[in-house]
Coordinates of C-alpha atoms in Angstrom, one line a residue:
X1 CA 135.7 203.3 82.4
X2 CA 132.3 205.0 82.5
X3 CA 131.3 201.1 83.5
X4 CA 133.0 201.0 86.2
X5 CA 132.7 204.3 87.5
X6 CA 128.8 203.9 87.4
X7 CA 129.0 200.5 89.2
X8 CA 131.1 202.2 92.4
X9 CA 128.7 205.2 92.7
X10 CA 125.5 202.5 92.0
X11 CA 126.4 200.4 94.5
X12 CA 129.1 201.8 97.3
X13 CA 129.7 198.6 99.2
X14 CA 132.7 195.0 101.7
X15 CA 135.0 192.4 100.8
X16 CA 135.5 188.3 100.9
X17 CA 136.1 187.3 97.8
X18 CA 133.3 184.4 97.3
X19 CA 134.3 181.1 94.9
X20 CA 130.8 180.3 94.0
X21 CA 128.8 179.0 90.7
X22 CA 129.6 175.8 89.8
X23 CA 127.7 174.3 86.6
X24 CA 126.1 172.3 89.3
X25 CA 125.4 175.2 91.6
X26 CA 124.0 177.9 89.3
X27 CA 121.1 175.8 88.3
X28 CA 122.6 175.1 84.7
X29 CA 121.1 173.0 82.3
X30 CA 119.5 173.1 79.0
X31 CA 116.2 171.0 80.0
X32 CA 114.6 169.3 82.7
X33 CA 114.9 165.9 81.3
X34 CA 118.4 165.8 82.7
X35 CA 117.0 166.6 86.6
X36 CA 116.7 164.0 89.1
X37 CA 115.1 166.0 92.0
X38 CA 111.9 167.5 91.5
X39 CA 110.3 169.7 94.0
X40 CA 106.6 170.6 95.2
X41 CA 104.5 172.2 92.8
X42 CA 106.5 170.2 90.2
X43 CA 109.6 172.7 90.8
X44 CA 112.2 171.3 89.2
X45 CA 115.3 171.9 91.8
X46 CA 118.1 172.0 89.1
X47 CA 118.7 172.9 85.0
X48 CA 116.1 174.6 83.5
X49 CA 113.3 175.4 83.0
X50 CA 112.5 175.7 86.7
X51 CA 108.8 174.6 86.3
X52 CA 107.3 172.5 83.4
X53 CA 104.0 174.2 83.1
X54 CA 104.2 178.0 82.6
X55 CA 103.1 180.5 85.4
X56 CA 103.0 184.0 86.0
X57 CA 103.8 185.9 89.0
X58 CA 104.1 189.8 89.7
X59 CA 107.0 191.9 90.9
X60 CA 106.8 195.5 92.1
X61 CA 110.1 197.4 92.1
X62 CA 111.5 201.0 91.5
X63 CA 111.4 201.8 88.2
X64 CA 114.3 204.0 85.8
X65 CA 112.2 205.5 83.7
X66 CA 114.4 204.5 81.3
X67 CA 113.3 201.5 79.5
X68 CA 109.8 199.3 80.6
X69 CA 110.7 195.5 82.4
X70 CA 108.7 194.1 79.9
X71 CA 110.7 194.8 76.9
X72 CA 114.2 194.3 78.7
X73 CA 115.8 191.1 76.5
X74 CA 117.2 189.8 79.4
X75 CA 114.2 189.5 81.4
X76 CA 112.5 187.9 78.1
X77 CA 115.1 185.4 77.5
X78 CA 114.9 184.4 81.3
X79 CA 111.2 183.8 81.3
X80 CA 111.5 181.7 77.9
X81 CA 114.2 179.9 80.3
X82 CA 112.5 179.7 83.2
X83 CA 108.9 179.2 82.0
X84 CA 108.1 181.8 84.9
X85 CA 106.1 184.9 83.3
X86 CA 106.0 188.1 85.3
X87 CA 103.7 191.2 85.7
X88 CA 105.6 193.9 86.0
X89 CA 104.7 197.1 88.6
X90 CA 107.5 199.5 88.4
X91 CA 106.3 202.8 90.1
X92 CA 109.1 206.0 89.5
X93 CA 111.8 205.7 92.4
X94 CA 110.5 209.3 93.0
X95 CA 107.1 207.5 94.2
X96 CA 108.1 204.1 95.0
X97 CA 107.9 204.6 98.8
X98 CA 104.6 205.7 98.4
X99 CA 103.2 202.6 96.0
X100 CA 104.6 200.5 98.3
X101 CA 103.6 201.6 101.6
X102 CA 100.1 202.1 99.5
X103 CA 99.9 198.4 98.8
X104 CA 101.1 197.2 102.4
X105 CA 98.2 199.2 103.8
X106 CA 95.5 197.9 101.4
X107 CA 96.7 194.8 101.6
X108 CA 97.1 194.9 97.2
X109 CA 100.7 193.4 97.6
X110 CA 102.4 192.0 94.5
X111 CA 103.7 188.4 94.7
X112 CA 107.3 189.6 94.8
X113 CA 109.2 192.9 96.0
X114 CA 111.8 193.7 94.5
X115 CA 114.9 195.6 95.0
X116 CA 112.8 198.2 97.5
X117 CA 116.3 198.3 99.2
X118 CA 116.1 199.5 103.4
X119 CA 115.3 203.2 102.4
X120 CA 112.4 201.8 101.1
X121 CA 111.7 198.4 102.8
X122 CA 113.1 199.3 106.2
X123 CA 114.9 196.5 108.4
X124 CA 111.9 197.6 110.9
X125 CA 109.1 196.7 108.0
X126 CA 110.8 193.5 107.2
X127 CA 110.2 192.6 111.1
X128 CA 106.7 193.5 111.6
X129 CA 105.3 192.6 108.3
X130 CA 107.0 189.6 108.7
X131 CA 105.3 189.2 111.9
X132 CA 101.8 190.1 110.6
X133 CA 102.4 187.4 108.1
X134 CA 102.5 189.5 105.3
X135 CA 106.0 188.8 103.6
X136 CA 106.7 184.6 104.7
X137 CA 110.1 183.4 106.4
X138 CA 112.3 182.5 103.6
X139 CA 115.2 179.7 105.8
X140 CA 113.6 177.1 104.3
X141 CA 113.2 178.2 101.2
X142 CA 117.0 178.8 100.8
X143 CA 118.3 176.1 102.5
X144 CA 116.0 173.9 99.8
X145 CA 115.6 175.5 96.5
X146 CA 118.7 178.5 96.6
X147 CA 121.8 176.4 96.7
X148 CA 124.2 179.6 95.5
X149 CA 122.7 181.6 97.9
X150 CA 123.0 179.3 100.7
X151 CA 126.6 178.5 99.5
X152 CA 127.7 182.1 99.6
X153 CA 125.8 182.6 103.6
X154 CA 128.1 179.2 104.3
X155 CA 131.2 180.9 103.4
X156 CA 130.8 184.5 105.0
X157 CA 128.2 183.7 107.8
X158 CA 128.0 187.5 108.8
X159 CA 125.5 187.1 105.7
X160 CA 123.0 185.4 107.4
X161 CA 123.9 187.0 110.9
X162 CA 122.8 190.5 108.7
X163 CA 119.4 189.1 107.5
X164 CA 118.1 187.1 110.2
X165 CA 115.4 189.4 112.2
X166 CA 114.9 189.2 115.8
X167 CA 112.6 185.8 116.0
X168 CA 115.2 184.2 113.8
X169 CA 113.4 184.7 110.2
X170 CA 114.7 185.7 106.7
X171 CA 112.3 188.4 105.1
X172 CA 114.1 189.6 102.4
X173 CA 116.9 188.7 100.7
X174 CA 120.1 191.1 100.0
X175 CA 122.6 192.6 97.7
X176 CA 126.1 190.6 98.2
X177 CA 128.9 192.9 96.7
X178 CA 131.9 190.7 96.7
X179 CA 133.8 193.4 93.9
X180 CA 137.4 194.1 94.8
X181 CA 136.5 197.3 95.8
X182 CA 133.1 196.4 98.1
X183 CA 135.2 196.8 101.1
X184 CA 135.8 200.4 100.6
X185 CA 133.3 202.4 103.1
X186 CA 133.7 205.2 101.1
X187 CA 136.1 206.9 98.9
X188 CA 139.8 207.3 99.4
X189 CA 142.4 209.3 100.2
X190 CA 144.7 209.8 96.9
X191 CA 148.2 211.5 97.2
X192 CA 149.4 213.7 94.3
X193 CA 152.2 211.6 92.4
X194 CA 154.1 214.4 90.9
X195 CA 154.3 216.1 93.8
X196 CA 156.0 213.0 95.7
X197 CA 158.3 212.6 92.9
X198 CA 159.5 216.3 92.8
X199 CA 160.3 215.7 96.8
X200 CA 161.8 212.4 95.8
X201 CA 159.5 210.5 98.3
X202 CA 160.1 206.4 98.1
X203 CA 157.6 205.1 100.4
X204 CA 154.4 206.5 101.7
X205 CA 154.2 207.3 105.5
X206 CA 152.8 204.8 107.7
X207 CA 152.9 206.3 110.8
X208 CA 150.8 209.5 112.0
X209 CA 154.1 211.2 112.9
X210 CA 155.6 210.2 109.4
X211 CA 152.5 211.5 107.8
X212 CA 152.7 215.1 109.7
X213 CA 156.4 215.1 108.6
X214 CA 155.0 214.6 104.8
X215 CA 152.5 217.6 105.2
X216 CA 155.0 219.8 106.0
X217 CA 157.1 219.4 103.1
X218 CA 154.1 219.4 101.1
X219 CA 153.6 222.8 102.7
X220 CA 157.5 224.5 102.4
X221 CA 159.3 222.7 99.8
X222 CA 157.2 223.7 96.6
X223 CA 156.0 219.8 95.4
X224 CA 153.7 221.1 92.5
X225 CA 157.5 223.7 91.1
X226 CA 155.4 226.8 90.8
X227 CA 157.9 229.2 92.9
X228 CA 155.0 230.3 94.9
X229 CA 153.7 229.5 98.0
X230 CA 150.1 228.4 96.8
X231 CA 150.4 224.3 98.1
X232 CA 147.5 223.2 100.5
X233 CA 148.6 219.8 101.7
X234 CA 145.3 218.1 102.9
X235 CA 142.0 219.2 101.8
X236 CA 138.5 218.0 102.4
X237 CA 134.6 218.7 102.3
X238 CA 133.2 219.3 105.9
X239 CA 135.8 216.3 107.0
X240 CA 133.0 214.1 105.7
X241 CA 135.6 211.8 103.3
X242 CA 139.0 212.0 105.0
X243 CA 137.7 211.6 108.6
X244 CA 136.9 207.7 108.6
X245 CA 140.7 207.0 107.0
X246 CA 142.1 209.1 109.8
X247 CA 140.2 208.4 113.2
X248 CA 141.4 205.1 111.8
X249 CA 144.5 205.7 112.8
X250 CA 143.8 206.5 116.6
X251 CA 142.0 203.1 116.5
X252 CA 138.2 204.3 115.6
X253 CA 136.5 202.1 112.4
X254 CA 132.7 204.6 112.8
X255 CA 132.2 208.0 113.8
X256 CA 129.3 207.2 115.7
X257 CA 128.4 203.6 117.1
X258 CA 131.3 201.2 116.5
X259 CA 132.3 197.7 118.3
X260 CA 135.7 196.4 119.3
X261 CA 135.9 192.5 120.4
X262 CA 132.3 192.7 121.3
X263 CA 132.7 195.7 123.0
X264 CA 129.6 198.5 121.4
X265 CA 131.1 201.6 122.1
X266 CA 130.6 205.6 120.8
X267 CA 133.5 206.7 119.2
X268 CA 133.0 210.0 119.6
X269 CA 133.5 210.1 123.3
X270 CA 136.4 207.9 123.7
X271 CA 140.0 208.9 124.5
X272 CA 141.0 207.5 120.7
X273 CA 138.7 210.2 119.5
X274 CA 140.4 213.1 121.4
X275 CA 143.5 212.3 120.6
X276 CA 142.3 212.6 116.8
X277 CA 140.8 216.0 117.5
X278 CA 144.3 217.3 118.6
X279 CA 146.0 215.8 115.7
X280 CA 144.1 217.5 113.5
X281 CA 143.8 220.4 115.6
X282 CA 147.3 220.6 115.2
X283 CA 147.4 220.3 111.6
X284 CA 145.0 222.6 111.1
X285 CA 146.8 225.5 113.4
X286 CA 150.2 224.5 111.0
X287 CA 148.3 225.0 107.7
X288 CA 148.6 221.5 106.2
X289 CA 144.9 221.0 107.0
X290 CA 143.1 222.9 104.0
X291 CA 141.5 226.3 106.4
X292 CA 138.6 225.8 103.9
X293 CA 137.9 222.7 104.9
X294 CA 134.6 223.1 106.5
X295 CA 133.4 226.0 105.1
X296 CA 134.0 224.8 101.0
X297 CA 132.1 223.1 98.9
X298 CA 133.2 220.0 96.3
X299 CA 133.3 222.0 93.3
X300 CA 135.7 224.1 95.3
X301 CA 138.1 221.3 96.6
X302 CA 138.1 220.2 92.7
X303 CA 139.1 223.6 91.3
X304 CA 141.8 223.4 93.5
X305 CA 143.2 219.9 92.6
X306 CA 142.6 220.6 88.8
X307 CA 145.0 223.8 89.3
X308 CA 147.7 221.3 91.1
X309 CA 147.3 223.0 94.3
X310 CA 146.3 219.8 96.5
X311 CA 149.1 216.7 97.9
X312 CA 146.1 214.9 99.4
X313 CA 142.5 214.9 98.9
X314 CA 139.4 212.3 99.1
X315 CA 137.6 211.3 96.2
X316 CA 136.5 207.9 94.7
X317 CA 138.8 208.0 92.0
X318 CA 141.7 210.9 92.0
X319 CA 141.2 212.1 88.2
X320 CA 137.5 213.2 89.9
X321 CA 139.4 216.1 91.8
X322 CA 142.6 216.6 89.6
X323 CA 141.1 216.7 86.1
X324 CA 143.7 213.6 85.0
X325 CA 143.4 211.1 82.6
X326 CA 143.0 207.2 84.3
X327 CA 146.5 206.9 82.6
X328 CA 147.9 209.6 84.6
X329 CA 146.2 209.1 87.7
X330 CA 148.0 205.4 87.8
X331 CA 150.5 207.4 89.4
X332 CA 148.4 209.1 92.4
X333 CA 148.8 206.2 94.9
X334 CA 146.4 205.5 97.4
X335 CA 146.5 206.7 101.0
X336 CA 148.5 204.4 103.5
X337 CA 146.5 203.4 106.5
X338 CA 148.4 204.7 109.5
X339 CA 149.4 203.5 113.2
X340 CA 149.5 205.5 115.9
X341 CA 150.9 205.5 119.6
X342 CA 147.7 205.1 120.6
X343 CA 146.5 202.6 118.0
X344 CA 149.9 200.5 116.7
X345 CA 147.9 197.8 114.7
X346 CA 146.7 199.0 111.7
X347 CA 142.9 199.5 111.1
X348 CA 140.8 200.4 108.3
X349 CA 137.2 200.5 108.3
X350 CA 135.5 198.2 106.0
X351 CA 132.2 198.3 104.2
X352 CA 130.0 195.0 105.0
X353 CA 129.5 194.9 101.5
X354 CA 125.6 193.3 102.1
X355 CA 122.2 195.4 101.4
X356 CA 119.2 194.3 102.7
X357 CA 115.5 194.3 101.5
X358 CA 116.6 193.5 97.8
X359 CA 113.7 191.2 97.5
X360 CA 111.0 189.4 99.6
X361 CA 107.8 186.8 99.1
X362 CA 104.4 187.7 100.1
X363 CA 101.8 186.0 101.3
X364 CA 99.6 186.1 98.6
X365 CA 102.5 184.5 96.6
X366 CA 101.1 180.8 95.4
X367 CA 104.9 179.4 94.1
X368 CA 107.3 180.6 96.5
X369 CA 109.5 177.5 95.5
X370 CA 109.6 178.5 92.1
X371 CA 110.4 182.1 92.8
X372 CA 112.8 181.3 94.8
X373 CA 114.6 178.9 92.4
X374 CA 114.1 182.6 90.1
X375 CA 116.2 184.9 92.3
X376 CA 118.7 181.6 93.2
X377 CA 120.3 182.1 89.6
X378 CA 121.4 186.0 90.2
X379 CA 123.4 184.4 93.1
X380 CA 125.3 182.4 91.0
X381 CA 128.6 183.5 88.8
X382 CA 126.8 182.7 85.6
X383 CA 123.4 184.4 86.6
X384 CA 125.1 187.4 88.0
X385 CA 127.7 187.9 84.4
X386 CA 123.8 187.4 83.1
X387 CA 121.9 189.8 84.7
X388 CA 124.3 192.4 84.9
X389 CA 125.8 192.5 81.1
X390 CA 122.7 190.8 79.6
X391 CA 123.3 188.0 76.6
X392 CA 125.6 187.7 74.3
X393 CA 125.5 189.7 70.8
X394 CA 124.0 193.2 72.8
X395 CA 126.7 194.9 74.6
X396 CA 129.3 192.2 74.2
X397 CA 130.2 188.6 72.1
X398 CA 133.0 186.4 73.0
X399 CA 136.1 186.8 70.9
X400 CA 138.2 183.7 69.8
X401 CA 140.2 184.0 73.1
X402 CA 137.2 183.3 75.2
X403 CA 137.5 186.8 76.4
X404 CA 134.3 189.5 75.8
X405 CA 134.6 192.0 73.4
X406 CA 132.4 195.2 74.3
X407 CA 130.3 195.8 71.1
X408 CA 129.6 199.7 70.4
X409 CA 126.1 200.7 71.3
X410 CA 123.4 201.5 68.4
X411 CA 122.8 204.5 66.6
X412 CA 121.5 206.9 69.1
X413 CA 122.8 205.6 72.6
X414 CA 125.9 207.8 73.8
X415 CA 127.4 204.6 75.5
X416 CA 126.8 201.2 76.2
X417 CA 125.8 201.9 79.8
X418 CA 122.9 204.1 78.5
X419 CA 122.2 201.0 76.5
X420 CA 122.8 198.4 78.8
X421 CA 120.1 200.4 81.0
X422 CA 117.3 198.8 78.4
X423 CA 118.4 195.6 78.4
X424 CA 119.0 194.3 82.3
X425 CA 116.9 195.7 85.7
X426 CA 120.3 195.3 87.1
X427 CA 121.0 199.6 86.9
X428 CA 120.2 202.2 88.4
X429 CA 118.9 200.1 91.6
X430 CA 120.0 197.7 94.0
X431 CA 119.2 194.4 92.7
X432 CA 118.8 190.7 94.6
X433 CA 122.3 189.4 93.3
X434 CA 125.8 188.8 93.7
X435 CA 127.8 191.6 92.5
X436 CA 131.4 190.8 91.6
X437 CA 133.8 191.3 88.5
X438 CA 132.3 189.8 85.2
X439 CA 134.4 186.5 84.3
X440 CA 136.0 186.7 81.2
X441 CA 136.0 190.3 80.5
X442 CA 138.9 192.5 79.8
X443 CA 140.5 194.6 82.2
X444 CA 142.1 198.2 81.9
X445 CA 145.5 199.5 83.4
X446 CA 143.5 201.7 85.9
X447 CA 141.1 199.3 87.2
X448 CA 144.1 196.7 87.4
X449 CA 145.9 199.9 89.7
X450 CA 142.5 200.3 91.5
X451 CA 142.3 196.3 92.3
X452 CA 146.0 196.1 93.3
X453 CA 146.0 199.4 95.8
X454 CA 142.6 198.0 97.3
X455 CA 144.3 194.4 97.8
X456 CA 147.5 196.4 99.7
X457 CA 146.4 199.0 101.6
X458 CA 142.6 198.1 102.4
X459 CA 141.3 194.7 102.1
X460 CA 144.1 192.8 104.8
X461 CA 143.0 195.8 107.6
X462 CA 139.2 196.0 106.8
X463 CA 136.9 195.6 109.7
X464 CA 133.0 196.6 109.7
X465 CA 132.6 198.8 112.1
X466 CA 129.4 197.5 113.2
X467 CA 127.0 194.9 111.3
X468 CA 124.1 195.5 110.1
X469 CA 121.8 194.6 113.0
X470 CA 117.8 194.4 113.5
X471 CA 116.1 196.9 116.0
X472 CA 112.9 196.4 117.6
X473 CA 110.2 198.9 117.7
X474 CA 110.5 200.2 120.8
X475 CA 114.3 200.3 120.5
X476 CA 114.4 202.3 116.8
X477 CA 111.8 204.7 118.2
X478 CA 114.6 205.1 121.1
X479 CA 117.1 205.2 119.2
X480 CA 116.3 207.5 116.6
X481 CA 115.3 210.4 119.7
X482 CA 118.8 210.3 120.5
X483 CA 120.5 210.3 117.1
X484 CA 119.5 213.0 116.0
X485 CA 120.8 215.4 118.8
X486 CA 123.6 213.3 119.3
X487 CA 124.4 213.4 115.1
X488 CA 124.3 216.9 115.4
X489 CA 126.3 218.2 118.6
X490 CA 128.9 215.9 117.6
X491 CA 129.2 217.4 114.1
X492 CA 129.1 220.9 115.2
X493 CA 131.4 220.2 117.8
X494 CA 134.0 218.1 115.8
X495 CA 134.9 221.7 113.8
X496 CA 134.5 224.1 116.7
X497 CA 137.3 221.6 117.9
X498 CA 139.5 221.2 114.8
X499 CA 139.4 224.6 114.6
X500 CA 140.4 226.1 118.2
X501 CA 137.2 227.7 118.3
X502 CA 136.6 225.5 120.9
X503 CA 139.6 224.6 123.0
X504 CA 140.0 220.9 123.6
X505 CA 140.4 222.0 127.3
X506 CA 137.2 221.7 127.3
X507 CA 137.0 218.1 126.4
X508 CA 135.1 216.9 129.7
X509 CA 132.3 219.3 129.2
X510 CA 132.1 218.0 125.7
X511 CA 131.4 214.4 127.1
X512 CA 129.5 215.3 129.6
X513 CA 126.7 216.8 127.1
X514 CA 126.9 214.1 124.7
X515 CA 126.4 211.7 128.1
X516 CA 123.5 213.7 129.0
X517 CA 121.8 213.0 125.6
X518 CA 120.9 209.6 127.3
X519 CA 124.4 208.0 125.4
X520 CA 124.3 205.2 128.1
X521 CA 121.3 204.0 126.7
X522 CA 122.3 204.4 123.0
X523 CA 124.9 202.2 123.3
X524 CA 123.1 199.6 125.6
X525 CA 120.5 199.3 122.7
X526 CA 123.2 199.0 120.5
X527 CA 125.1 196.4 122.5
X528 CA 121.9 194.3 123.1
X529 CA 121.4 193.8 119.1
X530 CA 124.9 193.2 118.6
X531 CA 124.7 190.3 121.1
X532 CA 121.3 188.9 119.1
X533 CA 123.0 189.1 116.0
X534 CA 126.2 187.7 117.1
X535 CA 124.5 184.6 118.7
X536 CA 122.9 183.9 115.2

């Protein structure tokens, strides 16, 4: 379980699943006697090895700390596939951001970067070095030499919408997390399943007004049998978890910038977003709204749902908050998505499951065919069961079914994810690759549960809120003058309102400040890339 646990909080991210990886299309192939197409530079475009003659190339990326790239098996065994050699530069994450905004300046640039990820390799770097020439335009390269990559763009084009810069370019290449539960934008709402069996609760509201109705008996009729009046139906950290599942149901998929049939609009000051602010407002002057709720920390919210005090609660998996074991927490079901009178189709906002910056060419790189063809194989089903589990005989074998049977870590390794850390680069960071389940490996009653609530309650309703667009210069240094007012008014004022500290009487004044904060412009900025990246 620890597995999959570490995968969600590594890499929180949208859903379509993706049928991808042919034997033709991952670049199989045990020589390159069998290939028929050879590329420039003698690149061989299919089997492997990719080139004929050996060559060596370098790669910067964040290092672990935990094991050096050099001595990682699967990054050996690739290279003895591949014929491609690597020097590796693998600065601490700590000072990554520093090494590699070192090297842009001086111009000492590795032939690859990898997995820099946009904390580190902004979306706003990836346009203006890739204006200055410094990392090259990678369409061609895909559309010749990275036939999984291309084939996964072709079937969910927002893919290449979300890595195409302003003047049309690819830069860098992304993170695709097609996994069941990519399409969460963050972690859910779980309902306590004890407590709706002791109320004798069939079916799980689906409506705001059948959700209230719920509260309140969580509230008066005693779900968790302790004879005392200690229940606190809905709890939650500053709103910061729960929020996005129920502005939801007034029709809202961002609190912030959001767009609706091309429409870029701010949630925040909408007419959906009030009438959220009095539903809760009304929960929380009834008591089914936790009172702590914005002045508590997460240790707090869990002390409460390990002594069975909480009916509904946020976390990513509910045996985070109750203390459970996964066999018990099978029977915590997963929040409903709700309609409202002002929002009767249901909505859910979905994560666009695609990180950018993951990897990008240089200039000074002299085979970016070759490198290329290297990252193409991560894209693929094969490469990605590869990179992420490593080969055969370490972590896992194949059993006589054909199915993979985990193999116990060696003598001084408390789990095979501590050991699985040595052997792939794909942990701990963000790596150029698909992620997805690994074929052929077993799967547990709770992560069966997890699959089956995501496929019900989340997946059919699942929008993006709003894609993952390119800025210019002038617009992010706009942009970010506003956000930062506008984050923070809006925050402060979302409690005073919740609350009754400030009465929601007072709603126009509220919008008239956040319109003062030059909003008009926010959004036009916003609208403006939308409309670029739509047209890609």
């Amino acid at each position: 379980m620890k597995k999959l646990m570490l995968f969600f909080v590594l890499v929180f991210i949208g859903l379509t699943i993706v049928a991808c990886g042919s034997d033709d299309e991952s670049g199989n192939g045990n020589d390159a006697s069998s290939n028929e197409e050879t590329g420039s530079e003698g690149v061989n475009k299919e089997g492997f090895p990719i080139v004929d003659e050996e060559i060596t190339l370098s790669l910067m990326a964040p290092g672990t700390g935990i094991e050096e790239w050099d001595n990682m098996v699967t990054l050996q065994q690739y290279s003895e596939m591949t014929n491609i050699n690597f020097d590796y530069i693998t600065p601490p994450m700590s000072d990554f951001q520093t090494r590699l905004n070192l090297a842009f300046a001086s111009q000492d640039l590795s032939d690859i970067i990898f997995a820099a990820g946009t904390g580190n390799l902004t979306p706003g770097m990836e346009v203006d070095y890739g204006r200055q020439g410094v990392l090259i335009p990678l369409n061609d390269l895909i559309d010749e030499y990275a036939p999984n990559l291309r084939a996964l763009m072709d079937e969910n084009p927002e893919i290449e919408r979300s890595i195409t810069t302003p003047d049309g370019n690819i830069y860098s290449l992304p993170f695709i997390n097609n996994h069941p539960t990519a399409v969460w934008p963050r972690g859910p709402l779980w309902y306590k399943g004890d407590w709706l069996q002791n109320l004798g609760v069939e079916e799980l509201p689906k409506t705001v007004d059948e959700f209230y109705d719920l509260l309140v008996r969580f509230r008066d009729e005693d779900p968790n049998n302790t004879g005392q009046d200690d229940t606190i139906p809905l709890t939650d950290v500053q709103m910061n978890s729960s929020r996005a599942w129920l502005m939801a149901a007034f029709g809202m998929k961002e609190w912030g910038i959001e767009e609706h049939d091309g429409e870029v609009r701010y949630a925040p000051s909408s007419e959906n977003y009030k009438a959220y602010l009095e539903f809760m407002n009304r929960l929380y002057e009834e008591e089914l709204l936790d009172p702590e709720t914005f002045s508590q920390a997460d240790e707090q919210k869990k002390a409460k749902g390990q002594e069975n005090r909480i009916g509904l609660f946020p976390d990513w998996f509910s045996f985070f908050t109750t203390g459970q074991s996964e066999e018990e927490a099978i029977e915590n079901p997963m929040f409903q998505p709700l309609t409202s009178d002002v929002s009767p189709e249901l909505i859910v906002p979905g994560n666009p499951g695609i990180s950018r910056g993951t990897f990008s060419i240089t200039s000074l790189n002299e085979h970016p065919e070759a490198t290329m063809r290297w990252i193409d194989y991560w894209y693929s089903t094969e490469g990605r069961d590869f990179f992420d589990k490593g080969p055969e005989g370490y972590i896992w074998e194949l059993g006589e079914d054909g199915m993979r049977v985990p193999l116990d870590p060696p003598e001084g390794y408390d789990s095979s994810e501590d050991y699985r850390a040595t052997l792939t680069p794909a942990y701990g960071i963000t790596a150029p690759m698909l992620g997805d389940l690994v074929e052929n490996e077993p799967r547990s009653d709770f992560e069966l549960f997890i699959f089956s609530e995501t496929e019900a309650k989340i997946t059919p309703y699942a929008e993006t809120p709003f894609p993952l667009v390119y800025l210019t210069d002038d617009e992010q240094s706009t942009v970010n003058t506003i956000q930062q007012d506008l984050n923070s008014y809006v925050e402060q004022m979302e409690a005073r309102f919740i609350t009754g500290v400030e009465p929601l009487s007072n709603w126009d004044d509220y919008v008239q400040t956040i319109e003062s904060m030059n909003l008009e412009e926010y959004v036009q900025i916003h609208q403006e890339a939308y409309d670029r990246w739509a047209q890609n």
